[in-house]
Coordinates of C-alpha atoms and ligand atoms in Angstrom, one line a residue:
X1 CA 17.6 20.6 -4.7
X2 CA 18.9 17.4 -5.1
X3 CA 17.1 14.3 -6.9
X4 CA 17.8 10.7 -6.9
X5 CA 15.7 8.9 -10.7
X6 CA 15.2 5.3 -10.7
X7 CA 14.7 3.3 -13.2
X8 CA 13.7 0.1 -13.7
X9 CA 13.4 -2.9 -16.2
X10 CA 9.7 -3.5 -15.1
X11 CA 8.3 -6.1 -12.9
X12 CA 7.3 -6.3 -9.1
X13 CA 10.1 -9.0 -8.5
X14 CA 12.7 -6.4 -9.7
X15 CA 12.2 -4.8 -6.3
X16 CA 12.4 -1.1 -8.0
X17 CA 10.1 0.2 -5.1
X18 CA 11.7 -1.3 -2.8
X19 CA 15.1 0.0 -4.0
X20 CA 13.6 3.4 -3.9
X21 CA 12.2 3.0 -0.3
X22 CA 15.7 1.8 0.8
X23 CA 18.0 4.5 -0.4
X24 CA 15.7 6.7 1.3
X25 CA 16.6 4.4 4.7
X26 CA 20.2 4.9 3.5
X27 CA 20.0 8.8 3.6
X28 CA 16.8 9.8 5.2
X29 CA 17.5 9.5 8.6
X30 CA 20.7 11.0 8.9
X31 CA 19.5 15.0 9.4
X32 CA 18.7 15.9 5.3
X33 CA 15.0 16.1 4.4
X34 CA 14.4 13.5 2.0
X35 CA 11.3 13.1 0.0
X36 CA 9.7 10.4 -2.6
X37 CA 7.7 10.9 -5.8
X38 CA 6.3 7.9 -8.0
X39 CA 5.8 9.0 -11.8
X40 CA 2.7 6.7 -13.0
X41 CA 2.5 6.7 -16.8
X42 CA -0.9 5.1 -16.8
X43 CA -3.1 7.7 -18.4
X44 CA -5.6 7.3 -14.9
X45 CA -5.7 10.6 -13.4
X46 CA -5.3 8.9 -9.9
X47 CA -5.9 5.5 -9.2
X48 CA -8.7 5.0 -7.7
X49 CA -10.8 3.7 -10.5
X50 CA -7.8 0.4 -10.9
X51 CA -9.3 -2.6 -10.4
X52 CA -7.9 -4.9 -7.5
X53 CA -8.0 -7.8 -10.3
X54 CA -5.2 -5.7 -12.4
X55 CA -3.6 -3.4 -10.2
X56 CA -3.2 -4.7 -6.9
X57 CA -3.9 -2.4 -3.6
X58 CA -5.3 1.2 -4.1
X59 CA -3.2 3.4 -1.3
X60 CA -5.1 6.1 0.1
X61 CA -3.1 9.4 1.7
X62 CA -3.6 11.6 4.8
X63 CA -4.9 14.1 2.4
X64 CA -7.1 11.8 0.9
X65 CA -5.6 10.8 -2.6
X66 CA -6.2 7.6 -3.6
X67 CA -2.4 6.4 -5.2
X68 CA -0.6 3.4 -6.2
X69 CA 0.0 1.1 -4.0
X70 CA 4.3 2.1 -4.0
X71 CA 3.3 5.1 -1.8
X72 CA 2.2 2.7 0.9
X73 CA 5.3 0.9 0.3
X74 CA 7.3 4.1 0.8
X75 CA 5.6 5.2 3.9
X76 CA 6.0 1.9 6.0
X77 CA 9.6 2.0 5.1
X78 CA 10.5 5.9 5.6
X79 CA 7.6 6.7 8.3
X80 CA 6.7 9.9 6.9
X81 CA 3.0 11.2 5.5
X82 CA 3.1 11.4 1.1
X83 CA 0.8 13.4 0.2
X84 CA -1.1 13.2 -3.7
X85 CA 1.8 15.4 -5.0
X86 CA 3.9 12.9 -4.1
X87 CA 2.4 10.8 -7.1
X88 CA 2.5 12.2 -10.8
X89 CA 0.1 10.4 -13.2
X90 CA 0.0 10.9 -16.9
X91 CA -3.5 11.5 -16.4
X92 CA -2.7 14.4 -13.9
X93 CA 0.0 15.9 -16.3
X94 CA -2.2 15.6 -19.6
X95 CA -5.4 16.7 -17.7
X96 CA -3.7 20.0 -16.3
X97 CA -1.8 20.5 -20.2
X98 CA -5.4 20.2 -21.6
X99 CA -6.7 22.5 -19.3
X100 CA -4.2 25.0 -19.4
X101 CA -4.7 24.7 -23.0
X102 CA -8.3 25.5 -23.3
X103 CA -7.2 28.6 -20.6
X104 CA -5.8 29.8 -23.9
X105 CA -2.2 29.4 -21.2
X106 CA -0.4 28.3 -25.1
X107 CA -1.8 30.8 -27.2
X108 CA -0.9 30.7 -30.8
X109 CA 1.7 27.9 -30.0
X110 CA 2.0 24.2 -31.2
X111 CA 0.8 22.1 -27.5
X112 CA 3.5 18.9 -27.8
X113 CA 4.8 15.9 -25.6
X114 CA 8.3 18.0 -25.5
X115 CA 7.9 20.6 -24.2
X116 CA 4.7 21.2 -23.0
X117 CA 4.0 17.7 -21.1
X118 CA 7.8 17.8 -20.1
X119 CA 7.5 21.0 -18.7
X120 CA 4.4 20.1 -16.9
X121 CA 5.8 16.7 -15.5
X122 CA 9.1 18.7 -14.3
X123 CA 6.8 21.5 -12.6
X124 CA 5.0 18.6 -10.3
X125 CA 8.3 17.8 -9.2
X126 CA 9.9 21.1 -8.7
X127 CA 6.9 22.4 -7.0
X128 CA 7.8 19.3 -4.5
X129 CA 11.6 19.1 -4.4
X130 CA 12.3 22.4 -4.1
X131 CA 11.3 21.8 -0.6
X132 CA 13.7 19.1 0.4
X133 CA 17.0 18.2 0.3
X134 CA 16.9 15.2 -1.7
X135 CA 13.5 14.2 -3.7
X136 CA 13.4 9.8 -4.6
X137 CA 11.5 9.5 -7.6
X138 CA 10.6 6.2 -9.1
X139 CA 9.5 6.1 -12.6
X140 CA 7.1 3.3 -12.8
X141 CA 6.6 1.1 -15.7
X142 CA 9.5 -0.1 -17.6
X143 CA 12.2 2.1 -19.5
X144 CA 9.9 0.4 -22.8
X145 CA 6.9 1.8 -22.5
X146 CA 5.6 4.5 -24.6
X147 CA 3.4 5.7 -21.8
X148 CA 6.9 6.4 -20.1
X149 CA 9.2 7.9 -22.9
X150 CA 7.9 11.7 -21.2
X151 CA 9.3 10.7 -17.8
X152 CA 12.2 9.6 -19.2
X153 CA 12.3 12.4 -21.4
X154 CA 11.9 14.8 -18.3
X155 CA 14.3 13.1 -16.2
X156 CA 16.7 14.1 -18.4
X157 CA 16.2 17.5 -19.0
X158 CA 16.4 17.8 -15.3
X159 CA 20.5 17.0 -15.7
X160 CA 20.4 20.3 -17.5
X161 CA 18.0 22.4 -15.4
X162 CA 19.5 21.8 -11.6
X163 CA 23.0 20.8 -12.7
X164 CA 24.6 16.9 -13.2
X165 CA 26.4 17.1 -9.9
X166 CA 22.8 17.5 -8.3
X167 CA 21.3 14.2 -9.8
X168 CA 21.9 10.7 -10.0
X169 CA 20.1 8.1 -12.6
X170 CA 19.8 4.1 -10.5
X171 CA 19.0 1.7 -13.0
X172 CA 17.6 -1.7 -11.5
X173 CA 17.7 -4.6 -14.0
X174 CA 17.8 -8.0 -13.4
X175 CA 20.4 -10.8 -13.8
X176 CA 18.9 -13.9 -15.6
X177 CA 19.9 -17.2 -13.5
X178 CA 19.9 -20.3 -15.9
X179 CA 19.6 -23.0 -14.0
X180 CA 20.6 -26.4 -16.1
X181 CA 24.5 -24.1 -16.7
X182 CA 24.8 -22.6 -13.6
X183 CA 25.5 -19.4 -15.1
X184 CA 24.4 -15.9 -14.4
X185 CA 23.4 -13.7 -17.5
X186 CA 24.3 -10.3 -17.6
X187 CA 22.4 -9.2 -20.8
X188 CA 19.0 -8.0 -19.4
X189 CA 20.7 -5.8 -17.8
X190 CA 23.2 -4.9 -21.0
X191 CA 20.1 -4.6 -23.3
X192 CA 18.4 -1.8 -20.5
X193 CA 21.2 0.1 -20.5
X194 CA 21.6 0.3 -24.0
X195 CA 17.5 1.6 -24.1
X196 CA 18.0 4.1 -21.5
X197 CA 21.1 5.6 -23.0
X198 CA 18.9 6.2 -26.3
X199 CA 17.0 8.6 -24.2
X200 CA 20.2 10.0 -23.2
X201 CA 20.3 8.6 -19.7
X202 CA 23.2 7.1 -18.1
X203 CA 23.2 5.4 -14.7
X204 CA 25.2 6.1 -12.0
X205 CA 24.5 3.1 -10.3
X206 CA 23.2 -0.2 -11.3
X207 CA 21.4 -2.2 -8.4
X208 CA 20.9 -5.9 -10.0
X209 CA 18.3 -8.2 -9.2
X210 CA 19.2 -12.2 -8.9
X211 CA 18.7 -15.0 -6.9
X212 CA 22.0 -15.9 -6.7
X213 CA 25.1 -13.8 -5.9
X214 CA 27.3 -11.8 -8.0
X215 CA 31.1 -12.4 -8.7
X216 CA 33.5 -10.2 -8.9
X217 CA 34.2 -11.1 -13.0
X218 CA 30.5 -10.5 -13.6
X219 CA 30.5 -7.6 -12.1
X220 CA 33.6 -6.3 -13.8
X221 CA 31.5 -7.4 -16.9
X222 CA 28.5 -4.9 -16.3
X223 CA 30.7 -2.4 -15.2
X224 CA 32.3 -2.5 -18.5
X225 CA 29.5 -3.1 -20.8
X226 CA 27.1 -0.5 -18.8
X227 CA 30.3 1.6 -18.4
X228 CA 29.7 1.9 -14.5
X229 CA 31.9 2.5 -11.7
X230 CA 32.1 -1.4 -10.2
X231 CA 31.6 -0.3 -6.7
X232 CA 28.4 1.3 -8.1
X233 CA 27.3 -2.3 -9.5
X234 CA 25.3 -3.4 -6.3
X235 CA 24.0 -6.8 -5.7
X236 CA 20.1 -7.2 -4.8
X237 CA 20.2 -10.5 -4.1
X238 CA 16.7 -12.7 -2.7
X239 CA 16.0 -11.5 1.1
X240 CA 13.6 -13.4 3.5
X241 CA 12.5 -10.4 4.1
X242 CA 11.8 -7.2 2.0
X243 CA 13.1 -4.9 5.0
X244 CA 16.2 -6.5 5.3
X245 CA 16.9 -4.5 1.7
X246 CA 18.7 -1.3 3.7
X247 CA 21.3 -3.2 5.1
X248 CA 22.2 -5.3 2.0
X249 CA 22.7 -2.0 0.2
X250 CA 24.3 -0.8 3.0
X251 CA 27.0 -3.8 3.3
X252 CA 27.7 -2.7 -0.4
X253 CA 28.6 0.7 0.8
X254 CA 25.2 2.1 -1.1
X255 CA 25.0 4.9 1.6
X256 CA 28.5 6.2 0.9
X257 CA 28.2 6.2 -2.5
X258 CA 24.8 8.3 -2.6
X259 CA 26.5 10.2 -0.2
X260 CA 29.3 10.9 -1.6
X261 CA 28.2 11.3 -5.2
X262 CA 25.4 14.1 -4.4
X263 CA 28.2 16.1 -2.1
X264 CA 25.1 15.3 1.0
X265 CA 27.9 15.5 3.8
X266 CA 25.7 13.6 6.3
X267 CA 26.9 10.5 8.5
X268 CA 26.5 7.2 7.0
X269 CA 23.2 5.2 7.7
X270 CA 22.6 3.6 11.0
X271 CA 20.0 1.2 10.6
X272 CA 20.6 -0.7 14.2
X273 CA 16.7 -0.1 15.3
X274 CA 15.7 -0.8 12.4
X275 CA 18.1 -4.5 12.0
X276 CA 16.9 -5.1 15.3
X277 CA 13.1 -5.4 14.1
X278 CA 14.1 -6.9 11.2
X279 CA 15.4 -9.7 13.2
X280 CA 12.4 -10.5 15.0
X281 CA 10.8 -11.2 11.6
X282 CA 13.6 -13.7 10.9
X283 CA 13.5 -15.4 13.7
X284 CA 10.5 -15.1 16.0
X285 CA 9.8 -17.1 18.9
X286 CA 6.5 -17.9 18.5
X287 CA 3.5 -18.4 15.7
X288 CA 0.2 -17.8 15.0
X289 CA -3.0 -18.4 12.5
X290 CA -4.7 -15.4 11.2
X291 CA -7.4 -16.7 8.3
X292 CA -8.2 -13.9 5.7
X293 CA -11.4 -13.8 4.4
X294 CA -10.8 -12.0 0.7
X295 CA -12.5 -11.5 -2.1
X296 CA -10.2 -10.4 -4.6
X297 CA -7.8 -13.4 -5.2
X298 CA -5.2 -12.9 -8.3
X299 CA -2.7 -11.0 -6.3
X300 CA -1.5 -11.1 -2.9
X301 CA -0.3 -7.6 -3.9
X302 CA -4.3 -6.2 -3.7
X303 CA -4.5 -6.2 0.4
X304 CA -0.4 -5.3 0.6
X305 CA -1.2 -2.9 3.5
X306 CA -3.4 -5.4 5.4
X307 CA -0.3 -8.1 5.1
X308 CA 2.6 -5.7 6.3
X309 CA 0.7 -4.4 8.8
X310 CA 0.0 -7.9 10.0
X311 CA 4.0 -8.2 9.9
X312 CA 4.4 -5.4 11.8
X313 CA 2.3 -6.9 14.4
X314 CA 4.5 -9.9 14.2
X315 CA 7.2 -8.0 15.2
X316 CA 5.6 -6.4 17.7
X317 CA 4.3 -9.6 19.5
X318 CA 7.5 -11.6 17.9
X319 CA 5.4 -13.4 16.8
X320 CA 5.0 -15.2 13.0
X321 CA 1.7 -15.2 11.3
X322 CA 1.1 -17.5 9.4
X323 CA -1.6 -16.4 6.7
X324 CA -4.4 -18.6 5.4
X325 CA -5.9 -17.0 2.6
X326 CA -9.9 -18.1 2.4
X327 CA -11.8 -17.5 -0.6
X328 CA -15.3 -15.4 0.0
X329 CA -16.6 -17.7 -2.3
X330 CA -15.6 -20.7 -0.5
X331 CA -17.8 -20.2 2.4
X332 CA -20.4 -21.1 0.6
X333 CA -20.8 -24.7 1.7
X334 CA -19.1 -24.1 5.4
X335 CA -21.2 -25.6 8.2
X336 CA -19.4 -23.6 10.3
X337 CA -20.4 -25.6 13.6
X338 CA -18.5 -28.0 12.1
X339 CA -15.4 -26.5 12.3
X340 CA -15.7 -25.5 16.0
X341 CA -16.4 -29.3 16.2
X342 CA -13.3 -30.1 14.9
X343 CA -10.0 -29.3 16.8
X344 CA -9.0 -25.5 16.1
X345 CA -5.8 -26.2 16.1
X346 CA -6.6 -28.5 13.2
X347 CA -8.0 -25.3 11.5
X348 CA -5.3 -23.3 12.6
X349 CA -7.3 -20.7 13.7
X350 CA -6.1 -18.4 16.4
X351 CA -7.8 -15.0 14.7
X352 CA -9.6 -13.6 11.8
X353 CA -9.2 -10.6 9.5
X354 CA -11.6 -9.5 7.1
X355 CA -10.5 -6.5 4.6
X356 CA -12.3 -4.1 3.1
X357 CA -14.2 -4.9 -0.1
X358 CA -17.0 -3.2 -2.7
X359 CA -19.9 -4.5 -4.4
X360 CA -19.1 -7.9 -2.1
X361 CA -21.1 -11.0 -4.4
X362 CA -20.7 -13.4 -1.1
X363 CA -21.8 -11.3 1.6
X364 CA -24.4 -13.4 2.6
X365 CA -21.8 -16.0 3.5
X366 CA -19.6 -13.9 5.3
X367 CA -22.4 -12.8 7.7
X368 CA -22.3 -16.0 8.5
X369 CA -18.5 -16.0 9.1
X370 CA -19.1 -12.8 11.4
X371 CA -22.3 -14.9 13.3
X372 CA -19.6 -17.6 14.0
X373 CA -16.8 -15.6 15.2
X374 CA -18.9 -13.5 17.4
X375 CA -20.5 -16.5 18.9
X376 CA -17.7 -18.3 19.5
X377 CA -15.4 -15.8 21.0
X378 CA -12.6 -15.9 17.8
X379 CA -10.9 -12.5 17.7
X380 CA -11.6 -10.8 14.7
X381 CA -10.8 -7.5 13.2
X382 CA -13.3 -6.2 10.4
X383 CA -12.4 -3.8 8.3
X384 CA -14.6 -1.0 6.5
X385 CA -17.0 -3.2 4.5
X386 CA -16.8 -5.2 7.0
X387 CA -17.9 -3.1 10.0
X388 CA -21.3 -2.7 8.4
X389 CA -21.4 -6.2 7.4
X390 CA -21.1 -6.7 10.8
X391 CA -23.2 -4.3 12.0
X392 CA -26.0 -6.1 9.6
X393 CA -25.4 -9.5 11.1
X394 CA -25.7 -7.8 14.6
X395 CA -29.5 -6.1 13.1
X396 CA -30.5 -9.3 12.3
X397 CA -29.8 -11.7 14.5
X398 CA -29.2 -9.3 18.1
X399 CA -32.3 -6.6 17.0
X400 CA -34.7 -8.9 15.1
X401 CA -34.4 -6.5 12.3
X402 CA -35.3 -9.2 9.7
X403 CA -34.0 -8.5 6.1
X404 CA -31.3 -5.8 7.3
X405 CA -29.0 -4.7 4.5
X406 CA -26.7 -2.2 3.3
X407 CA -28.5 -0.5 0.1
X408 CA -24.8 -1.2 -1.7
X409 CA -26.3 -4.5 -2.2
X410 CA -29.7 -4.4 -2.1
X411 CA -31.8 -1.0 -3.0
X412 CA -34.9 -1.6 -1.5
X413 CA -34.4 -3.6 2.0
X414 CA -36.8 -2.6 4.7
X415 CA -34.0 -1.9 7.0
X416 CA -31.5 -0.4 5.3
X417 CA -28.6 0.0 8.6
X418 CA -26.2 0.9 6.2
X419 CA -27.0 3.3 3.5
X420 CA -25.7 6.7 1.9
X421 CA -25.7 9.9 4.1
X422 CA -29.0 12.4 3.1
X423 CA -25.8 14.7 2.1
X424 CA -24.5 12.1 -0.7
X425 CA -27.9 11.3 -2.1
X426 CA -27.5 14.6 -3.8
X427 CA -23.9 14.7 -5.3
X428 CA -23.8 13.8 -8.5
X429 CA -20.2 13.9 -10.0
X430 CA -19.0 10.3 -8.7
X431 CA -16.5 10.7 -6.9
X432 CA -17.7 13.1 -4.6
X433 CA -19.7 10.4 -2.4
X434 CA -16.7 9.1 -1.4
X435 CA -15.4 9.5 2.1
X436 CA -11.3 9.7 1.3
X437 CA -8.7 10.3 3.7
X438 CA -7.6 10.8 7.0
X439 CA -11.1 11.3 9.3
X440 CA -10.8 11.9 13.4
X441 CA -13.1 10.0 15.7
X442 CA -13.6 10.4 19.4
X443 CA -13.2 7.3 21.6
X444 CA -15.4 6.1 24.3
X445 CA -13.4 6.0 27.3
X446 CA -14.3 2.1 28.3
X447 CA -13.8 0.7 25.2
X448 CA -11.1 -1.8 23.9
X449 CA -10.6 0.9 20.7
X450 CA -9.6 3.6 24.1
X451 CA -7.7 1.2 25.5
X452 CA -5.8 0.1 22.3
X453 CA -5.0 3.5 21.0
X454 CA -4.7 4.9 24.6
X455 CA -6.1 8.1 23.6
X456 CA -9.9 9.8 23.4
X457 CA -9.6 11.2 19.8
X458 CA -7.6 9.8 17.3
X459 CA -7.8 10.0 13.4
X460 CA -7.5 7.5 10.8
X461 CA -7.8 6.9 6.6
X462 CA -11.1 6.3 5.3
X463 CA -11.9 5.1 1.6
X464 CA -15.6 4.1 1.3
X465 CA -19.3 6.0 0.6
X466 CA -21.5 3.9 2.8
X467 CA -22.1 4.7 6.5
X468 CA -23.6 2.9 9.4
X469 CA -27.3 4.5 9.0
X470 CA -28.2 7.3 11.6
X471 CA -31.9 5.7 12.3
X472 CA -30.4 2.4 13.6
X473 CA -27.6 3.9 16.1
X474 CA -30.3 4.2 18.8
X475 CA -31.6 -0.1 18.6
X476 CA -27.8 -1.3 18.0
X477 CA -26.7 0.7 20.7
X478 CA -30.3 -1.1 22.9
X479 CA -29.3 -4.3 22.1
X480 CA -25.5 -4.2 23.7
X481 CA -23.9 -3.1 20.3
X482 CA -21.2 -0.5 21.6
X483 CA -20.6 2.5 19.2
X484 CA -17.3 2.4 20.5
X485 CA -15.9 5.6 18.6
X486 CA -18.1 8.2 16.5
X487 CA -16.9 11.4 14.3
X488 CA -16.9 14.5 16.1
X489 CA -20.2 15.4 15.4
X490 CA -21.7 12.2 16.4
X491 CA -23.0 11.0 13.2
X492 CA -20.8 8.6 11.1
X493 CA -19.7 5.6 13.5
X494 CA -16.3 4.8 13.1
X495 CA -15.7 2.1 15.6
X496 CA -17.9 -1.3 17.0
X497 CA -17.3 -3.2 19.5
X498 CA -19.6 -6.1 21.2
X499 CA -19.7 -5.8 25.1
X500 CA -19.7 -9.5 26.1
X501 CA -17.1 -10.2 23.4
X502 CA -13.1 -9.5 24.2
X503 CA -11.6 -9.9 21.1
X504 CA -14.2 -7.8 18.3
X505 CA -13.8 -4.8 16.8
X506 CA -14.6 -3.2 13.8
X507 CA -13.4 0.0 12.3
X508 CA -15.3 1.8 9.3
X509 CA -11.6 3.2 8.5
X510 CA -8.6 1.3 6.8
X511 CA -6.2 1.1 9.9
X512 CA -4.2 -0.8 8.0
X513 CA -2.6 2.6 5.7
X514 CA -1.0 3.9 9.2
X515 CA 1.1 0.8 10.1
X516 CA 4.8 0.5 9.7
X517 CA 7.3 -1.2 11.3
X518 CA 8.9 1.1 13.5
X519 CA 5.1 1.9 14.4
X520 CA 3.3 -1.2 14.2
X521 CA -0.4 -0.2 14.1
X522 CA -2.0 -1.0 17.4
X523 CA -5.3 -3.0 16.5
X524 CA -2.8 -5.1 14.2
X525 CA -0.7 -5.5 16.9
X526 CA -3.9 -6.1 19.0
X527 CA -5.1 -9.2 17.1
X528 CA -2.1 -11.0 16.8
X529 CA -1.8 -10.6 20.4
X530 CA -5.4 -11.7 21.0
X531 CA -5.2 -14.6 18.9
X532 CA -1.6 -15.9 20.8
X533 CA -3.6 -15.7 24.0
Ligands
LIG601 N1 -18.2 -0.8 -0.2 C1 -18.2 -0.1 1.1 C2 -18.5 1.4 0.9 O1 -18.3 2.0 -0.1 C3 -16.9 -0.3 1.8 C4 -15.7 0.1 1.1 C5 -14.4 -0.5 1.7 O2 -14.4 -1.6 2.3 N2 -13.3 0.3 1.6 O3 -18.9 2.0 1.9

């Protein structure tokens, strides 16, 4: 059992997760089983009660926990399946103490941070690296937080429990660039090291973040002052492109030196397939307009999985997509015959995505966005919400279903299409209405979905409570609404398509959690294709 900590002085720009994600490209791949956990000191048990305003994306797993977003990070870079024990929450580790407490488990003994939420937090991670060769866990947070001193805390122990030649600390910190002296700062990075050696930590390897790159004095200078080997100081320098990370490590001999240090005895990494995708996001040959209709606006960061996936599809079609982010709100004052009017080329609209989305305020305007694109023959992929807010459009305008709603937004409409199962009406703990996971359908065998996936049964990750109401399947399906895939048992539609429409379909699941770039999802790379042609 062999484990790799990282570290970081916190922000997103630091690229910790995508440091993590990299050394596993470095060592992953080369015959060792290597495995990631993200420690989460937030006190949330998991996190699906964030809000997309303050937290960015909620990542849903095959087994159906809903995690931060880094283990979607992890999976499009590494291809494997995390599972929730491959994310350790404060919330988990204090809930499980508490209750092992009131199990009378620490009878007649003082429950503390040290020992008795260290021991927990290093039982979540034995029970998971004891399986693997090496185990990648990324502390989240900053090496500041309170919230995080238990991690750290942990992580050191650790040193003791599986032996120091079995562990290695990576710090990342960044380099401060001042612009009007041209100089590069080291003292970030000084200042980090100095807080993570009061917990007793010291790196073995420093990965710095900068926008420019790193001479050799400098990094003679954090090797002295962090007292680090100065092949061990690597350079993470600005990339076009986040998966070209691996191979800048790897021209800095990162592989070797992992390798080395933690006696793994594989080959060094060979990332050639995976340079050679890379590549095509660099320089593709041709382009493409995708709008995205969003809702939650403050961060990119909140539909991370929609974006990358629409990269992989890039790369797949080599072809670059150009993203135009549209506002819900914003459609409020769209005559939308107006901009068929004008040139679409003027719009730059090739193709429209619409992500998932709950309690939507502006759904009224977006059924008019789905009305346009349907009518007018723009391929569009809808996602959960956005399924049934198509399937409403499609009851009132295709099935004279005046008034049709989903009961998310209005209780008491006549025609409630979408609504909770009879099943849910009568769970009452809350988060046992939600449908979490990874769900199978069953494919007609004329459909586009068939012909995409080019298989009858399939299965993909679902996050919502709301389904596509039972009552109405019989009048979509009369008035040329294909139920293109259903569950198993015939009762929860999962796919939509519209029969005189090539480019539409809609998916109740979040395809979007499956895509990576060495398996670019196929109804990503289906749009992008459909909006070149
Ligand atoms: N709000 C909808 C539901 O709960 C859809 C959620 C989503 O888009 N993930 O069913």
């Amino acid at each position: 059992m062999k484990i790799i900590f990282v570290t970081g002085w916190s922000m997103s720009w630091l690229w910790k997760w995508i440091t993590s994600a990299s050394v596993w490209k470095l060592i992953g791949s080369s015959g060792k089983r290597v495995w990631m956990i993200k420690m989460d000191p937030y006190l949330q048990v998991d996190a699906g009660t964030m809000s997309p305003y303050e937290h960015w994306e909620v990542f849903v797993t095959e087994d159906g926990a809903e995690t931060d977003l880094d283990l979607g990070n992890y999976e499009r870079f590494t291809g494997e399946n995390f599972t929730t024990d491959s994310n350790i929450t404060s919330g988990k580790v204090y809930l499980s103490v508490i209750n092992k407490e009131r199990e009378w488990e620490y009878l007649w003994k003082t429950v503390q941070i040290i020992p008795h939420i260290t021991n927990e937090i290093k039982d979540n991670i034995i029970k998971v690296a004891k399986n693997y060769d090496v185990t990648i866990i990324e502390i989240g947070g900053t090496v500041w937080d309170i919230e995080s001193q238990a991690f750290l805390e942990a992580s050191r122990q650790m040193k003791k429990d599986i032996g120091k030649e079995n562990i290695l600390y990576l710090h990342v910190a960044p380099l401060l660039y001042l612009k009007y002296s041209w100089e590069l700062k080291t003292k970030l990075i000084q200042h980090s090291v100095i807080k993570l050696r009061e917990y007793g930590l010291q790196p073995d390897i420093l990965v710095c973040r900068t926008e420019k790159h790193i001479s050799k004095e400098i990094k003679n200078k954090i090797s002295n002052f962090c007292d680090v080997d100065i092949d061990n100081v690597i350079e993470a320098v600005d990339a076009k492109s986040i998966y070209q990370v691996p191979e800048l490590f790897k021209s800095q001999n990162l592989d070797k030196i992992i390798i080395k240090s933690l006696w793994l005895g594989t080959t060094w990494a060979d990332l050639k397939k995976w340079n050679s995708l890379v590549n095509t996001i660099i320089t593709p040959k041709k382009e493409v307009n995708i709008w995205i209709i969003w809702k939650y606006t403050e961060f990119e960061d909140t539909y991370k999985s929609i974006s990358e996936a629409l990269i992989h599809g890039w790369v797949a079609n080599n072809a670059k997509v150009h993203l135009n982010w549209i506002h819900s709100e914003d459609l409020e004052n769209w005559d939308f015959s107006d901009i068929l009017q004008k040139e679409r080329q003027q719009w730059k609209l090739d193709g429209i995505l619409v992500p998932w989305g709950f309690w939507e305020r502006w759904v009224e305007w977006k059924i008019n966005a789905v009305r346009f694109a349907r009518e007018n023959m723009i391929p569009y992929l809808w996602i959960c919400l956005w399924l049934q807010v198509a399937v409403i459009e499609y009851a009132r305008n295709m099935c004279n279903l005046d008034k049709s709603n989903s009961t998310e937004f209005n209780k008491s409409t006549i025609h409630p299409v979408i609504d909770y199962m009879e099943e849910q009406k009568k769970i009452q703990n809350k988060w046992g209405t939600m449908r979490l996971g990874s769900y199978e359908s069953k494919l007609e065998k004329d459909s586009l979905a068939y012909s995409l996936y080019g298989k009858e049964n399939i299965s993909e990750r679902h996050r919502h409570r709301y389904e596509v109401n039972p009552k109405y399947h019989e009048i979509l399906k009369e008035n040329g609404l294909s139920l293109s895939g259903m569950s198993p048992d015939r009762k929860l539609v999962e796919f939509i398509e519209v029969a005189d429409h090539p480019y539409f379909i809609a998916t109740q699941a979040h395809p979007e959690f499956k895509s990576r770039l060495e398996d670019p999802h196929p109804l990503f790379v289906w749009l992008i294709k459909a909006a070149l042609n």
